[in-house]
Amino acid sequence: LHGSIEMAKSGVTTMVDMYLYEESAADAVKEIGLRGIMTQNIIKYPTADGEDAQAKIDLAVEFIENYKDDELITPGFGPHAPHTVNTEDLEK
């Protein structure tokens, strides 16, 4: 939320984010009234929001479903990097 406030004060109207907890980040962006292109992080390593890439793909699908018709948030998949997501997971 703090970052969204700083962006709005600086004149930013649209931002892009790819990481963990995108639902919370999207809610903060919307609360301030910014537009956001928000993508759920896909990575093969365990993180706070999932044990493997499939768990994160599942989160991304849910996130996209929840925000697909939102006026301020454009949801999507956010593959982390070539060395942290294998080809098999990218093909899913």
mmCIF file of C-alpha atoms in Angstrom:
data_model
loop_
_atom_site.group_PDB
_atom_site.id
_atom_site.type_symbol
_atom_site.label_atom_id
_atom_site.label_comp_id
_atom_site.label_asym_id
_atom_site.label_seq_id
_atom_site.Cartn_x
_atom_site.Cartn_y
_atom_site.Cartn_z
ATOM 1 C CA LEU A 1 0.000 0.000 0.000
ATOM 2 C CA HIS A 2 2.814 2.403 0.885
ATOM 3 C CA GLY A 3 4.464 1.896 -2.502
ATOM 4 C CA SER A 4 1.162 2.558 -4.283
ATOM 5 C CA ILE A 5 0.716 5.815 -2.370
ATOM 6 C CA GLU A 6 4.229 6.932 -3.330
ATOM 7 C CA MET A 7 3.580 6.105 -6.982
ATOM 8 C CA ALA A 8 0.307 8.058 -7.011
ATOM 9 C CA LYS A 9 1.971 11.081 -5.366
ATOM 10 C CA SER A 10 4.658 10.972 -8.070
ATOM 11 C CA GLY A 11 2.111 10.995 -10.885
ATOM 12 C CA VAL A 12 2.236 7.311 -11.793
ATOM 13 C CA THR A 13 -1.099 6.053 -13.145
ATOM 14 C CA THR A 14 -0.202 2.494 -14.191
ATOM 15 C CA MET A 15 2.294 0.025 -12.785
ATOM 16 C CA VAL A 16 3.524 -3.513 -13.471
ATOM 17 C CA ASP A 17 4.232 -6.054 -10.741
ATOM 18 C CA MET A 18 5.397 -9.672 -10.746
ATOM 19 C CA TYR A 19 6.014 -11.408 -7.467
ATOM 20 C CA LEU A 20 4.345 -13.085 -4.495
ATOM 21 C CA TYR A 21 0.946 -12.303 -2.972
ATOM 22 C CA GLU A 22 -0.455 -10.616 -6.065
ATOM 23 C CA GLU A 23 -4.020 -10.587 -4.698
ATOM 24 C CA SER A 24 -2.880 -8.385 -1.802
ATOM 25 C CA ALA A 25 -0.804 -6.199 -4.098
ATOM 26 C CA ALA A 26 -3.727 -5.824 -6.528
ATOM 27 C CA ASP A 27 -6.056 -4.816 -3.706
ATOM 28 C CA ALA A 28 -3.585 -2.134 -2.569
ATOM 29 C CA VAL A 29 -3.188 -0.795 -6.106
ATOM 30 C CA LYS A 30 -6.978 -0.628 -6.512
ATOM 31 C CA GLU A 31 -7.444 1.056 -3.130
ATOM 32 C CA ILE A 32 -5.250 3.934 -4.295
ATOM 33 C CA GLY A 33 -6.930 4.036 -7.717
ATOM 34 C CA LEU A 34 -3.959 3.063 -9.862
ATOM 35 C CA ARG A 35 -4.067 0.682 -12.799
ATOM 36 C CA GLY A 36 -1.926 -2.412 -12.533
ATOM 37 C CA ILE A 37 -0.637 -5.144 -14.781
ATOM 38 C CA MET A 38 -0.198 -7.777 -12.088
ATOM 39 C CA THR A 39 1.292 -11.230 -12.600
ATOM 40 C CA GLN A 40 1.599 -14.106 -10.160
ATOM 41 C CA ASN A 41 5.216 -15.224 -9.858
ATOM 42 C CA ILE A 42 5.976 -18.646 -11.396
ATOM 43 C CA ILE A 43 9.192 -20.211 -10.084
ATOM 44 C CA LYS A 44 10.255 -23.820 -9.582
ATOM 45 C CA TYR A 45 11.675 -23.272 -6.095
ATOM 46 C CA PRO A 46 9.698 -23.248 -2.833
ATOM 47 C CA THR A 47 8.556 -19.806 -1.723
ATOM 48 C CA ALA A 48 6.110 -18.493 0.846
ATOM 49 C CA ASP A 49 3.190 -18.974 -1.537
ATOM 50 C CA GLY A 50 3.914 -22.479 -2.832
ATOM 51 C CA GLU A 51 6.254 -25.439 -2.908
ATOM 52 C CA ASP A 52 6.777 -25.747 -6.667
ATOM 53 C CA ALA A 53 5.935 -24.269 -10.057
ATOM 54 C CA GLN A 54 2.633 -26.148 -10.317
ATOM 55 C CA ALA A 55 1.395 -24.654 -7.035
ATOM 56 C CA LYS A 56 2.244 -21.206 -8.353
ATOM 57 C CA ILE A 57 0.619 -21.895 -11.725
ATOM 58 C CA ASP A 58 -2.532 -22.870 -9.830
ATOM 59 C CA LEU A 59 -2.357 -19.586 -7.876
ATOM 60 C CA ALA A 60 -1.911 -17.665 -11.118
ATOM 61 C CA VAL A 61 -4.956 -19.316 -12.696
ATOM 62 C CA GLU A 62 -7.030 -18.425 -9.620
ATOM 63 C CA PHE A 63 -5.683 -14.859 -9.626
ATOM 64 C CA ILE A 64 -6.513 -14.441 -13.320
ATOM 65 C CA GLU A 65 -10.035 -15.778 -12.764
ATOM 66 C CA ASN A 66 -10.592 -13.387 -9.853
ATOM 67 C CA TYR A 67 -9.419 -10.285 -11.729
ATOM 68 C CA LYS A 68 -10.133 -11.025 -15.409
ATOM 69 C CA ASP A 69 -13.026 -8.542 -15.553
ATOM 70 C CA ASP A 70 -11.530 -5.888 -13.285
ATOM 71 C CA GLU A 71 -11.380 -2.342 -14.656
ATOM 72 C CA LEU A 72 -8.079 -1.468 -12.960
ATOM 73 C CA ILE A 73 -6.176 -4.763 -12.802
ATOM 74 C CA THR A 74 -4.911 -6.747 -15.796
ATOM 75 C CA PRO A 75 -3.897 -10.155 -14.383
ATOM 76 C CA GLY A 76 -1.450 -12.643 -15.872
ATOM 77 C CA PHE A 77 1.270 -15.239 -15.471
ATOM 78 C CA GLY A 78 4.723 -14.064 -14.376
ATOM 79 C CA PRO A 79 7.483 -16.576 -15.168
ATOM 80 C CA HIS A 80 10.408 -15.535 -12.962
ATOM 81 C CA ALA A 81 13.476 -16.140 -15.172
ATOM 82 C CA PRO A 82 14.851 -18.725 -17.635
ATOM 83 C CA HIS A 83 17.030 -20.320 -14.950
ATOM 84 C CA THR A 84 14.207 -20.556 -12.364
ATOM 85 C CA VAL A 85 11.386 -21.946 -14.531
ATOM 86 C CA ASN A 86 11.928 -25.011 -16.675
ATOM 87 C CA THR A 87 10.548 -25.446 -20.194
ATOM 88 C CA GLU A 88 8.017 -28.045 -19.062
ATOM 89 C CA ASP A 89 6.445 -25.597 -16.615
ATOM 90 C CA LEU A 90 6.433 -22.801 -19.201
ATOM 91 C CA GLU A 91 4.536 -25.057 -21.611
ATOM 92 C CA LYS A 92 1.781 -25.602 -19.032
#
